[in-house]
mmCIF file of C-alpha atoms and ligand atoms in Angstrom:
data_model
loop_
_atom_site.group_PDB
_atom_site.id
_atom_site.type_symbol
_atom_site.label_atom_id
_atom_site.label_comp_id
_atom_site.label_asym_id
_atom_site.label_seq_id
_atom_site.Cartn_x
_atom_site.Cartn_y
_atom_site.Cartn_z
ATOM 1 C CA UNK P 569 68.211 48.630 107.566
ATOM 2 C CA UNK P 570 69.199 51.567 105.396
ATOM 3 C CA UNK P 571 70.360 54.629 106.903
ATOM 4 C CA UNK P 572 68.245 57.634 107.270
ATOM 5 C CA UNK P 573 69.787 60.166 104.763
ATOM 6 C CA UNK P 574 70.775 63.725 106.471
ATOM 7 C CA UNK P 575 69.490 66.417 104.167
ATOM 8 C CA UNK P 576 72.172 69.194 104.120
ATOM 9 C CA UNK P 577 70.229 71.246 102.066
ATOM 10 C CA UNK P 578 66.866 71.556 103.534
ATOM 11 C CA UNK P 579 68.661 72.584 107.265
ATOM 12 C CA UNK P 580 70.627 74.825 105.782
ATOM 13 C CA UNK P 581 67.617 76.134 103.808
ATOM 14 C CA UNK P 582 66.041 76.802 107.035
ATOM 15 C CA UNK P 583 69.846 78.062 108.911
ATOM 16 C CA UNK P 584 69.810 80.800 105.705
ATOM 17 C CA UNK P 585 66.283 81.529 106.166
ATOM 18 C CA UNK P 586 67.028 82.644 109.529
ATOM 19 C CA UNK P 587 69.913 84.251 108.464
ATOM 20 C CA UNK P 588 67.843 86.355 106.281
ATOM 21 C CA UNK P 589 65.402 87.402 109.083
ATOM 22 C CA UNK P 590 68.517 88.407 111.071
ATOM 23 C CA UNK P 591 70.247 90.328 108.222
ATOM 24 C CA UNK P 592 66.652 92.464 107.478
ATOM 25 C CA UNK P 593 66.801 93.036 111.559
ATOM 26 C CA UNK P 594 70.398 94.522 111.406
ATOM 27 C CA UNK P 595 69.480 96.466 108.053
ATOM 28 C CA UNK P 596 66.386 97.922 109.828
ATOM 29 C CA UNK P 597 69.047 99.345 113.076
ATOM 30 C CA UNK P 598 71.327 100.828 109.904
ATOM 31 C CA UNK P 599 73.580 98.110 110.245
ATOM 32 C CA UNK P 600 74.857 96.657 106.333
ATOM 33 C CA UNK P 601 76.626 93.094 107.219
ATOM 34 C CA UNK P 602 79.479 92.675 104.912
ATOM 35 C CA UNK P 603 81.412 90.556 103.938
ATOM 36 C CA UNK P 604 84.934 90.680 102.055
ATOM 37 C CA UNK P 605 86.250 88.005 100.461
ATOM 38 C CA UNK P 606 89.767 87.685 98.969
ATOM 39 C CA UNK P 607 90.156 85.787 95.638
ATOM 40 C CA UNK P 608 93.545 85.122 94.470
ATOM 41 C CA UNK P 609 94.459 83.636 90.761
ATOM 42 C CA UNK P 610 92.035 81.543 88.674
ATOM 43 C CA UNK P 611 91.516 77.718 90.275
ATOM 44 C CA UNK P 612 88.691 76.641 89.120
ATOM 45 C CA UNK P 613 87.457 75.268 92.151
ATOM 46 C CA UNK P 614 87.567 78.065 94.180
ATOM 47 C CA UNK P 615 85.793 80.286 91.875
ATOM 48 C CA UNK P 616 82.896 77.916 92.149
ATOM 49 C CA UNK P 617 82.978 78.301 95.976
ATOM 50 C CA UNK P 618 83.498 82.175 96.017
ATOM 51 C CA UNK P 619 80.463 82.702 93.369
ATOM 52 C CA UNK P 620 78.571 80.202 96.022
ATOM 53 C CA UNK P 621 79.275 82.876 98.613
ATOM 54 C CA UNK P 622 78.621 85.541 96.957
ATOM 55 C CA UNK P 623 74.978 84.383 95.708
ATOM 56 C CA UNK P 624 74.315 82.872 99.646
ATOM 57 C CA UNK P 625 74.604 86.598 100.796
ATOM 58 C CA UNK P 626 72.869 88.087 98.329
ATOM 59 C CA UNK P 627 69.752 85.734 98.714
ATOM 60 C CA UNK P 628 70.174 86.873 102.555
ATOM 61 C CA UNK P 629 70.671 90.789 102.140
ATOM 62 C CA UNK P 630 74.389 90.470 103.010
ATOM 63 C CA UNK P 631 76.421 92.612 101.153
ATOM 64 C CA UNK P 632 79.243 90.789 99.401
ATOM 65 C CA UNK P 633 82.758 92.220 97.642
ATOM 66 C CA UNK P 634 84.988 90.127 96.079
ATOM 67 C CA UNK P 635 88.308 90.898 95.994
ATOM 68 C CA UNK P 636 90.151 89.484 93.108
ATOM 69 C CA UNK P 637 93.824 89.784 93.048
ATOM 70 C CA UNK P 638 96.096 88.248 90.062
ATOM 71 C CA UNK P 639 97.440 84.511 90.223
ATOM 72 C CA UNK P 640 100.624 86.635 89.825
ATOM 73 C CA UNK P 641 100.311 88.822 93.081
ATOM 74 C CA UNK P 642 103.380 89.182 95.608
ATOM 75 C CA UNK P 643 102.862 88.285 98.786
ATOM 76 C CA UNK P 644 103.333 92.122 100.062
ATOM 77 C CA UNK P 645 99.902 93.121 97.711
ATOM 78 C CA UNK P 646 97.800 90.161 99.294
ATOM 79 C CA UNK P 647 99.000 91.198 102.651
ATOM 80 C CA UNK P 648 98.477 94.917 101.991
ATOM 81 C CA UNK P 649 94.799 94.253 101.268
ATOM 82 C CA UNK P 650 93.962 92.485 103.624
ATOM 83 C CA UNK P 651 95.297 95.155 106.182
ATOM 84 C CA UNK P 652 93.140 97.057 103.850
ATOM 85 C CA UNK P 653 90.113 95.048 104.598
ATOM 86 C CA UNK P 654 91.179 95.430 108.426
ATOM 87 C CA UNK P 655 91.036 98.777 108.178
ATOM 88 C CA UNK P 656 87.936 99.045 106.591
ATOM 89 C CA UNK P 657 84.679 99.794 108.646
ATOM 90 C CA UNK P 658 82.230 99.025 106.218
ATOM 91 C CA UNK P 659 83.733 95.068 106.511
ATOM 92 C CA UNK P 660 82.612 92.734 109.293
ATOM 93 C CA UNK P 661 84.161 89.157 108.034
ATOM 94 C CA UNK P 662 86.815 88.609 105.962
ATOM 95 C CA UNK P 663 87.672 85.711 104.509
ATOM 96 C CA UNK P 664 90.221 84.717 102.010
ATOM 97 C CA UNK P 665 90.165 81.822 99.838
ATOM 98 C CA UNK P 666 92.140 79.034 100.095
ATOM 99 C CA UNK P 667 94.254 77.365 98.459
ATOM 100 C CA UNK P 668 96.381 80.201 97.411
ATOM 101 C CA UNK P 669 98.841 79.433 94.944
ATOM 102 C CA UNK P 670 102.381 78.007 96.081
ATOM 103 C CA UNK P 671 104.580 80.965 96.132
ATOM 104 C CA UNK P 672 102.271 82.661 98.858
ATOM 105 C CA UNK P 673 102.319 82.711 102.261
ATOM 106 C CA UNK P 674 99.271 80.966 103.611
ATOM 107 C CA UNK P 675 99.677 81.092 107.430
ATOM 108 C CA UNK P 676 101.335 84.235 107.101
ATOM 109 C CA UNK P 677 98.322 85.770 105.217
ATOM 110 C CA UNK P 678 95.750 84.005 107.629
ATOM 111 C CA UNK P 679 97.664 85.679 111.119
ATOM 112 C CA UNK P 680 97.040 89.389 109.556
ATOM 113 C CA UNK P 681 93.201 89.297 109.562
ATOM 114 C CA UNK P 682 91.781 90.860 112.452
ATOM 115 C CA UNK P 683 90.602 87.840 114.718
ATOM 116 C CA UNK P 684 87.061 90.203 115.062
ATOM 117 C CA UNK P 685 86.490 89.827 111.398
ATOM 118 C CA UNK P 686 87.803 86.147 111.098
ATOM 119 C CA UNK P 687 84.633 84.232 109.309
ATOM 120 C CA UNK P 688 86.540 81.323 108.569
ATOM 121 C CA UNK P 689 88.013 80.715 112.106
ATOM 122 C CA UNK P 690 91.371 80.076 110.708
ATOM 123 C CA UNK P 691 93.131 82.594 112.722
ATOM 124 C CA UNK P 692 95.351 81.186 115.970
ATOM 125 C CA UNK P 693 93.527 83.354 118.331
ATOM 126 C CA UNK P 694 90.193 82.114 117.097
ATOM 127 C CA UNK P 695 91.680 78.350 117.763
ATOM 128 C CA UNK P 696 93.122 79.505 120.913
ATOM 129 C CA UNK P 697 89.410 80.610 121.822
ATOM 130 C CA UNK P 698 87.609 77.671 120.495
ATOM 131 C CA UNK P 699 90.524 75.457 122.573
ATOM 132 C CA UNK P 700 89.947 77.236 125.699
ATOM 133 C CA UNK P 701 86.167 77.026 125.361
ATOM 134 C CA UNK P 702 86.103 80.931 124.534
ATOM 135 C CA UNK P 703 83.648 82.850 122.696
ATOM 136 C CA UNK P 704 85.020 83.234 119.185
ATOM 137 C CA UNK P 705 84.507 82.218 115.288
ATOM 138 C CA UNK P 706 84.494 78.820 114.661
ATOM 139 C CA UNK P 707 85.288 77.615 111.364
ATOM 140 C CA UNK P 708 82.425 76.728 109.162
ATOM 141 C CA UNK P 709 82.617 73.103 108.314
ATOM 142 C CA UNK P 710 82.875 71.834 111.646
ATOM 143 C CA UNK P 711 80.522 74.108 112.821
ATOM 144 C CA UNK P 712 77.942 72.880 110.510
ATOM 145 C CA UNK P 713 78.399 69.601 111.234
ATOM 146 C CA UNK P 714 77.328 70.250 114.914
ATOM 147 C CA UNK P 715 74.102 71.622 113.484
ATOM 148 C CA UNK P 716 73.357 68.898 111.194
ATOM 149 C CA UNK P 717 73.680 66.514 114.721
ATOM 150 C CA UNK P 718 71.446 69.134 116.260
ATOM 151 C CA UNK P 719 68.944 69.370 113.724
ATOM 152 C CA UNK P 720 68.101 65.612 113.605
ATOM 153 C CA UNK P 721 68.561 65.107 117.399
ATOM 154 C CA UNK P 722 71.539 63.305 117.356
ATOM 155 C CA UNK P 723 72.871 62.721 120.699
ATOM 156 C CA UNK P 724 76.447 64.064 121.101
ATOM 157 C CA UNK P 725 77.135 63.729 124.723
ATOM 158 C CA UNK P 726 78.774 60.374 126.385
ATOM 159 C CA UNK P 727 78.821 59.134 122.664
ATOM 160 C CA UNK P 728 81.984 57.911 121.123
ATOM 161 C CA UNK P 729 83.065 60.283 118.192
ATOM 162 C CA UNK P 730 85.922 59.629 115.787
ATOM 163 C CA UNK P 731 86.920 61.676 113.837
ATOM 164 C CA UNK P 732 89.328 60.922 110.382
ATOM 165 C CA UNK P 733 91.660 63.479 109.658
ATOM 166 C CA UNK P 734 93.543 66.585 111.795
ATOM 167 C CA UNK P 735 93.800 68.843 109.326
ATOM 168 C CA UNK P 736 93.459 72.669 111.142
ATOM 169 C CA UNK P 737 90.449 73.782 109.067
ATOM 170 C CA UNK P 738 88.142 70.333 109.617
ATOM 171 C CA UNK P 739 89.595 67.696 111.962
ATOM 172 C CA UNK P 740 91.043 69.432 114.813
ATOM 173 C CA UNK P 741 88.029 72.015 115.189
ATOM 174 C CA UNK P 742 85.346 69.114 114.340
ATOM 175 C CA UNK P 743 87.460 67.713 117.372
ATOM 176 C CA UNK P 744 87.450 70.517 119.720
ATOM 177 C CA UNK P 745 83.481 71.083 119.152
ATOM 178 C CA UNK P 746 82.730 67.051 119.970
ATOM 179 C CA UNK P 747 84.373 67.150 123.084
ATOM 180 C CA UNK P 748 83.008 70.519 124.036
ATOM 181 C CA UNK P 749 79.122 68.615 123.634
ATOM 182 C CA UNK P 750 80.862 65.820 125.890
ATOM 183 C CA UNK P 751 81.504 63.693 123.215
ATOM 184 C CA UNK P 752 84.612 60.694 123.998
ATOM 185 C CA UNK P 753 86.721 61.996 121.320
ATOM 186 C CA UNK P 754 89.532 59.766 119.474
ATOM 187 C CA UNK P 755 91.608 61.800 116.045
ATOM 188 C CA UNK P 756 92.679 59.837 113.287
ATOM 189 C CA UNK P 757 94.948 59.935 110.652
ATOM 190 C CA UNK P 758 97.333 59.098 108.224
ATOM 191 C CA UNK P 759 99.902 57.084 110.735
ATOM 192 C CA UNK P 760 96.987 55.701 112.920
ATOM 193 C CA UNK P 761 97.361 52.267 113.474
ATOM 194 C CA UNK P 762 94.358 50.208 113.232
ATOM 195 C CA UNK P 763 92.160 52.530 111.461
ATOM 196 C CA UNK P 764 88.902 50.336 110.850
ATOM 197 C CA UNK P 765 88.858 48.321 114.174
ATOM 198 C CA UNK P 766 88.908 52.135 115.890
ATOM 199 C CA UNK P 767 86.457 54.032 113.442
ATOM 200 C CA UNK P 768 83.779 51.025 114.223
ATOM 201 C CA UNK P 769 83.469 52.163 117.749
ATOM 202 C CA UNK P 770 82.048 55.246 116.851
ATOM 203 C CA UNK P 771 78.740 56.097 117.855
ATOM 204 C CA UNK P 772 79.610 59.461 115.525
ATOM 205 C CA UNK P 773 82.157 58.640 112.704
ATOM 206 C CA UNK P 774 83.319 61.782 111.009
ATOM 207 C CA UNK P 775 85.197 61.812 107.531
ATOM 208 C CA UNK P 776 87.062 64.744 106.544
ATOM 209 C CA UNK P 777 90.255 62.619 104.601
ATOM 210 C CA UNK P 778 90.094 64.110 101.548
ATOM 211 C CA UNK P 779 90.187 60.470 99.899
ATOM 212 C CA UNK P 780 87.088 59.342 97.767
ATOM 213 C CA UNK P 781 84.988 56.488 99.428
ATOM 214 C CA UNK P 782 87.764 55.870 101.954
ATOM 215 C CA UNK P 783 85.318 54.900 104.920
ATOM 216 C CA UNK P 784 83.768 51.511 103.785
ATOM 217 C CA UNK P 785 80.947 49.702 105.613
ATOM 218 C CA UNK P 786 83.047 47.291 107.203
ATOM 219 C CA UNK P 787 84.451 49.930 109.476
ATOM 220 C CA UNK P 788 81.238 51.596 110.818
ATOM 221 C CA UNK P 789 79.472 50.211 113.596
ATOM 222 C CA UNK P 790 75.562 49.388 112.618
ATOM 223 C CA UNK P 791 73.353 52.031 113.532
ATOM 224 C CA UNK P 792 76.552 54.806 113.820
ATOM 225 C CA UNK P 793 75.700 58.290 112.469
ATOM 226 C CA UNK P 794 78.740 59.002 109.919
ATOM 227 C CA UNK P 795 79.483 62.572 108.819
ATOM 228 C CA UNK P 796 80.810 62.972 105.027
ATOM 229 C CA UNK P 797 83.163 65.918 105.161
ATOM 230 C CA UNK P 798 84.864 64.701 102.325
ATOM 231 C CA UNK P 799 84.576 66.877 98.370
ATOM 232 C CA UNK P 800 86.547 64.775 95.852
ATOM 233 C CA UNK P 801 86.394 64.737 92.164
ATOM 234 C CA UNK P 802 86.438 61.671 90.356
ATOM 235 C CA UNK P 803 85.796 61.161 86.574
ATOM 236 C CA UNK P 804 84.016 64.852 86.785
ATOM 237 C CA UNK P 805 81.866 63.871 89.734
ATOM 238 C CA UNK P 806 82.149 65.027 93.566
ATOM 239 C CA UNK P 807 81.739 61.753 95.863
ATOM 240 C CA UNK P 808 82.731 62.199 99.190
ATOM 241 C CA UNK P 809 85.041 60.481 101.859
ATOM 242 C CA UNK P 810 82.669 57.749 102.436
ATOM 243 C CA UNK P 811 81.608 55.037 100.139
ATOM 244 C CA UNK P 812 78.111 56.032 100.218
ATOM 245 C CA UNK P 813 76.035 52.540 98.558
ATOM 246 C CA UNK P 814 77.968 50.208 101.055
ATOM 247 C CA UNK P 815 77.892 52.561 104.383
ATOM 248 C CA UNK P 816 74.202 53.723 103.814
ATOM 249 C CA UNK P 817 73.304 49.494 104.635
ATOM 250 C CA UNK P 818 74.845 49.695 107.927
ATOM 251 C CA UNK P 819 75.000 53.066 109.041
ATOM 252 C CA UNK P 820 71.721 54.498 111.053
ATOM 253 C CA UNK P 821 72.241 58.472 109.557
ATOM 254 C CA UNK P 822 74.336 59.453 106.787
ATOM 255 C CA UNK P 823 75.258 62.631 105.260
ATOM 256 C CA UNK P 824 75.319 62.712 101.071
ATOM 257 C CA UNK P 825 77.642 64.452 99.147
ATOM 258 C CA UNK P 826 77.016 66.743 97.687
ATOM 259 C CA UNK P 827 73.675 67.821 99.422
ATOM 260 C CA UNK P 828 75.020 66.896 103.006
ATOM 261 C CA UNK P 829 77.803 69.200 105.080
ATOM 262 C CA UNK P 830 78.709 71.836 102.202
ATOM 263 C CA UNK P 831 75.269 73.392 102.075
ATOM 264 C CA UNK P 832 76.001 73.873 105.696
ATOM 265 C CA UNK P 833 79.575 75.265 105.731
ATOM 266 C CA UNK P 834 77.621 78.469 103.445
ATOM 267 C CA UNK P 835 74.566 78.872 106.054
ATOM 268 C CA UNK P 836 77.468 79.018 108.917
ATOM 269 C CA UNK P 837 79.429 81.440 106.790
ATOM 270 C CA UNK P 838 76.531 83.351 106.713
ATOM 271 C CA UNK P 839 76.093 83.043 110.313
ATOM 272 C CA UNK P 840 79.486 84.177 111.287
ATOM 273 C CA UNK P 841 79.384 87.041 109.112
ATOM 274 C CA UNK P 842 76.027 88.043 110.988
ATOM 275 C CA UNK P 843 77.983 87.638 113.972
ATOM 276 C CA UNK P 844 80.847 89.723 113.469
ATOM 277 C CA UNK P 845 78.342 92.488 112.408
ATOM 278 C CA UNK P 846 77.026 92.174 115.835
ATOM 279 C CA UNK P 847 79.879 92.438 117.773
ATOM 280 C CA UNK P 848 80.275 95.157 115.764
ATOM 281 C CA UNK P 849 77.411 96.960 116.814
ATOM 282 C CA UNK P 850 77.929 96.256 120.280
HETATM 283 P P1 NAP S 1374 93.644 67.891 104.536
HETATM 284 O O1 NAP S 1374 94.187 69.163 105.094
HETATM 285 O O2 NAP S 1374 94.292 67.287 103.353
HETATM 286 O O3 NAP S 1374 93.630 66.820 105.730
HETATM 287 C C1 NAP S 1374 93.304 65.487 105.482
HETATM 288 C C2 NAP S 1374 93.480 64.712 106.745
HETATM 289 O O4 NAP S 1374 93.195 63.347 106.434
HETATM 290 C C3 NAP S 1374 94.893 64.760 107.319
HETATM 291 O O5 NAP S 1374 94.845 64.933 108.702
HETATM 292 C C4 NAP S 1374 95.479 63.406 106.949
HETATM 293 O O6 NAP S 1374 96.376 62.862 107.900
HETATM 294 C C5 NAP S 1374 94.243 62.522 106.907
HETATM 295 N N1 NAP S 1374 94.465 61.399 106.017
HETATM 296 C C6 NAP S 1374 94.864 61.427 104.722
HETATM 297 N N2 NAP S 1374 94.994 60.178 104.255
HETATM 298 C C7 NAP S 1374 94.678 59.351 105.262
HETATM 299 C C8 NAP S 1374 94.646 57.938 105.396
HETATM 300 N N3 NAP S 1374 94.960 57.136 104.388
HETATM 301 N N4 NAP S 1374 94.262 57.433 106.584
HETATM 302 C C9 NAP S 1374 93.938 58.239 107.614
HETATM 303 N N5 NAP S 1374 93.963 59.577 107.548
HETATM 304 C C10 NAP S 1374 94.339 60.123 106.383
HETATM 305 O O7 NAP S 1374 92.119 68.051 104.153
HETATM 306 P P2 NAP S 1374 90.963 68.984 104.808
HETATM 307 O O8 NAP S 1374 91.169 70.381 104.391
HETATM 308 O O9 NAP S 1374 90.814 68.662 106.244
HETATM 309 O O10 NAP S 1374 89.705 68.431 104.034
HETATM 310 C C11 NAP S 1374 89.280 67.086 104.129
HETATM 311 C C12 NAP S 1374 88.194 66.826 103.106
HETATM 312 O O11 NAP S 1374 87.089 67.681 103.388
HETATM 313 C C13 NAP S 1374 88.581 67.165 101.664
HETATM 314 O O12 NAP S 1374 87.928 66.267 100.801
HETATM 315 C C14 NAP S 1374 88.047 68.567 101.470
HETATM 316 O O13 NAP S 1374 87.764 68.853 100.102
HETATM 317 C C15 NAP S 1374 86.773 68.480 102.262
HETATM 318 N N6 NAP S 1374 86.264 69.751 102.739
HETATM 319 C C16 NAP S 1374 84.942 69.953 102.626
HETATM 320 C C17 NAP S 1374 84.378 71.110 103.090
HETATM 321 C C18 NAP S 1374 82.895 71.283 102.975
HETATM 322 O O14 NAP S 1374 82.402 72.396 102.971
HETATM 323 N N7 NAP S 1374 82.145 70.182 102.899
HETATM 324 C C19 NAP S 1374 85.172 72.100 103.666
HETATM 325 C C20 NAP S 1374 86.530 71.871 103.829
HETATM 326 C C21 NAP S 1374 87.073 70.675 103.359
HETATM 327 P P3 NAP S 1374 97.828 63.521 108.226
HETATM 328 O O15 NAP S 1374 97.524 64.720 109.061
HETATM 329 O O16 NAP S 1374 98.526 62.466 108.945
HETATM 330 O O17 NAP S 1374 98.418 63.874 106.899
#
């Protein structure tokens, strides 16, 4: 039977929607949500996903800045505006796109944001928080994937999830937010032994490998729900983690890509932005 096909963009549609509603809301009590983001050199990629951002917020009467600093910058200019951005009361969420080119300071950079104005949910205390089962930001991708589930009634708790990949931005928090809905949670990776024989357990297989059509049909158990995480391009195309023909035979929900979890990880952006504001106000 072939897999029901999770429609990223018509629940995030709906996520932004409400975003909207809740933006006009915080307008109408004098309150501008804005958000900051920090946009270092030229990859090509990432200006795709930072003009994404910008036009999200602007279709949900966010305001947006872009902050665009040369490929060239030192480490001491990034850092000095994001203090900047810290500093600035007119900012709720920062965020600053990654990657940032080698000679920078990633983890460095990501510490310095003010954990109240971390969108992304990249900063330690933010993981800390999400860890502990604390109130804080959450970072996006993960977090949309939990609404996806939500939205089509996918049951999360006593279910086995896997998830493929531990990387601190996807597979650890995608991790973190199964077992916090009482998922059985097992984290794979690049040493796991036994890969297929494990992932076909799963009642909730999630791919976030960065590998294009790595998660075949053979390894996903008929009728399992399996998350696409993955953005690769091949040949000029984006395919996804999962080999989408084969799985979509076996699998009983599927995510596409593109139309599956990245029209999410903008409506949760939006979300957390709305958030800080909030708090904010407060
Ligand atoms: P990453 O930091 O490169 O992490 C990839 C993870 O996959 C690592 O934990 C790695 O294991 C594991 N892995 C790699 N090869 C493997 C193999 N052969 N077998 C088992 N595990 C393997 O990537 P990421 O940032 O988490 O992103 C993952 C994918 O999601 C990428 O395609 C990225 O573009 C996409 N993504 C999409 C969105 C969205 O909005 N949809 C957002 C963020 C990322 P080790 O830890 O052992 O190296």
């Amino acid at each position: 039977m072939a897999a029901i096909i999770m429609d990223g963009r018509s629940v995030a549609a709906r996520l932004k929607e409400t975003a909207a509603q809740e933006a006009l809301a915080l307008a109408q009590n004098g309150m501008m949500p804005h958000l900051a983001v920090v946009l270092v050199g030229e990859n090509a990629a990432s200006q795709v996903y930072v003009r994404n951002k910008e036009n999200a917020c602007k279709k949900a009467g966010i305001r947006s800045t872009v902050l665009r600093l040369p490929e060239n910058c030192t480490q001491a200019e990034l850092e000095d505006a994001v203090r900047a951005l810290n500093e600035d009361a007119s900012v709720h969420g920062i965020l600053v796109q990654l990657p940032l080119p080698d000679h920078l300071d990633e983890a460095a950079v990501l510490r310095l944001i003010d954990p109240d104005k971390d969108v992304d949910g990249f900063h330690a205390m933010n993981s800390g928080r999400l860890m502990n089962g604390q109130r804080g930001f959450v970072p996006c991708t993960p977090l949309g994937v939990m609404r996806m589930l939500e939205a089509y009634g996918i049951p999360v708790r006593g279910k086995h999830a896997v998830v493929i990949g531990r990387s601190n931005i996807v597979g650890k928090p995608m991790a973190m937010l199964l077992l916090a809905a009482d998922a059985t949670v097992t984290i794979c990776h690049s040493k796991t032994e036994n890969l297929a024989q494990i992932a076909r357990q799963a009642d909730i297989l999630v791919a976030a490998v960065g590998r294009p059509r790595f998660v075949t049909a053979d390894m996903v158990k008929p009728g399992a729900t399996v998350i696409d995480v993955g953005i690769n391009r091949v040949d000029g195309a984006i395919v996804g983690d999962v080999d989408f023909d084969g799985v979509s035979e076996i699998a009983g929900y599927l995510t596409p890509v593109p139309g599956g979890v990245g029209q999410m990880t903008i409506a949760m952006l939006l979300a957390n932005t709305l958030d800080a504001a909030r708090n904010r106000g407060q």
